[in-house]
C-alpha angles and dihedrals in degrees: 000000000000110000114194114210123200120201150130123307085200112125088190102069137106117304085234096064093053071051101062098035087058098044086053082051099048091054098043085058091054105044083057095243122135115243114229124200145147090269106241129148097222140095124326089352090067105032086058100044085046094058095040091052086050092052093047106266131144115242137201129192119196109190131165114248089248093055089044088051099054087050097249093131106121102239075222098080114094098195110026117197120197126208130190102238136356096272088058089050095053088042090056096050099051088056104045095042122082090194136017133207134190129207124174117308138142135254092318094050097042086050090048100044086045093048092061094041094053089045089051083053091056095046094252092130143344117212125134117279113203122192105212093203100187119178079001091286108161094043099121092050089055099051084051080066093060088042084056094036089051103039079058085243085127121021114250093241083061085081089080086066087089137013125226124223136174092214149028098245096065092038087062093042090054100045089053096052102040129130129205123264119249117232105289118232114277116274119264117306119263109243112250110242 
């Protein structure tokens, strides 16, 4: 299975998260999956496909042509795919991953996690989301979801869009053994006029 993960680029964040990013790795490489990312050889996204390489995984980095030129291809990425921007990137990743996880991450990683859920939403796909909420990172997004939820903007059922997790262990169990979501209700009925 080919399990995208999503995740910083920063190099100046909290040893637990690098924690965290290698563990998921680690685990990706032993259960025998490929790790997909956006290739890069900073921060989380190399700390995980470095771990995952070292425990035997295939890994793919999918990167755009002005990040490779500028040397910024992880060398742990066994098949490297270049695209030519950002939207083709994400693009090719969704097509190529089975799964996808996010860890914490900045702007890039929030727009990316958001994209597939939206796209789940719409029926475009239906493969497992995971939330890797490590050091309770992604709390207050997730209390923005229960602001949307609430203010009727999403509809409640659309939480099980994604699961949530505190480690990387769970978030692989679920994802092998996830099942496929059933249609969700209509959207809210348009009022007669």
């Amino acid at each position: 299975m080919n399990i995208c993960v999503f995740c910083s680029s920063s190099n100046g964040i909290a040893d637990s998260y690098f924690s965290e990013a290698k563990t998921l790795g680690t685990l990706i490489g032993k259960s025998g999956h490929t790790l997909v990312n956006g290739g890069g050889n900073v921060g989380l996204m190399e700390e995980s496909a470095a771990a995952a390489k070292k425990a035997g995984a295939n890994t793919i980095g999918v990167i755009p042509v002005r990040m490779h030129e500028r040397n910024l291809t992880s060398e742990n990425s066994l098949e490297v795919i270049i695209t030519d921007d950002m939207k083709d990137r994400k693009e090719q990743i969704r097509e190529i991953s089975d799964a996808f996880i996010a860890l914490p991450g900045g702007f890039g990683t929030l727009e990316e996690i958001l994209e597939v859920i939206t796209l789940k939403q719409l029926t475009y796909h239906n493969k497992a989301i995971v939330f890797i909420n490590t050091n309770n990172f992604f709390q207050f997004l997730f209390k923005q979801f229960e602001v949307t939820f609430s203010e009727n903007f999403a509809k409640e059922e659309y939480n099980q869009l994604y699961y949530i997790t505190e480690n990387a262990e769970d978030a692989i169990e679920y994802i092998q053994n996830y099942k496929h979501i059933e249609k969700f209700s209509k959207w809210f009925k348009v009022p007669e006029k």
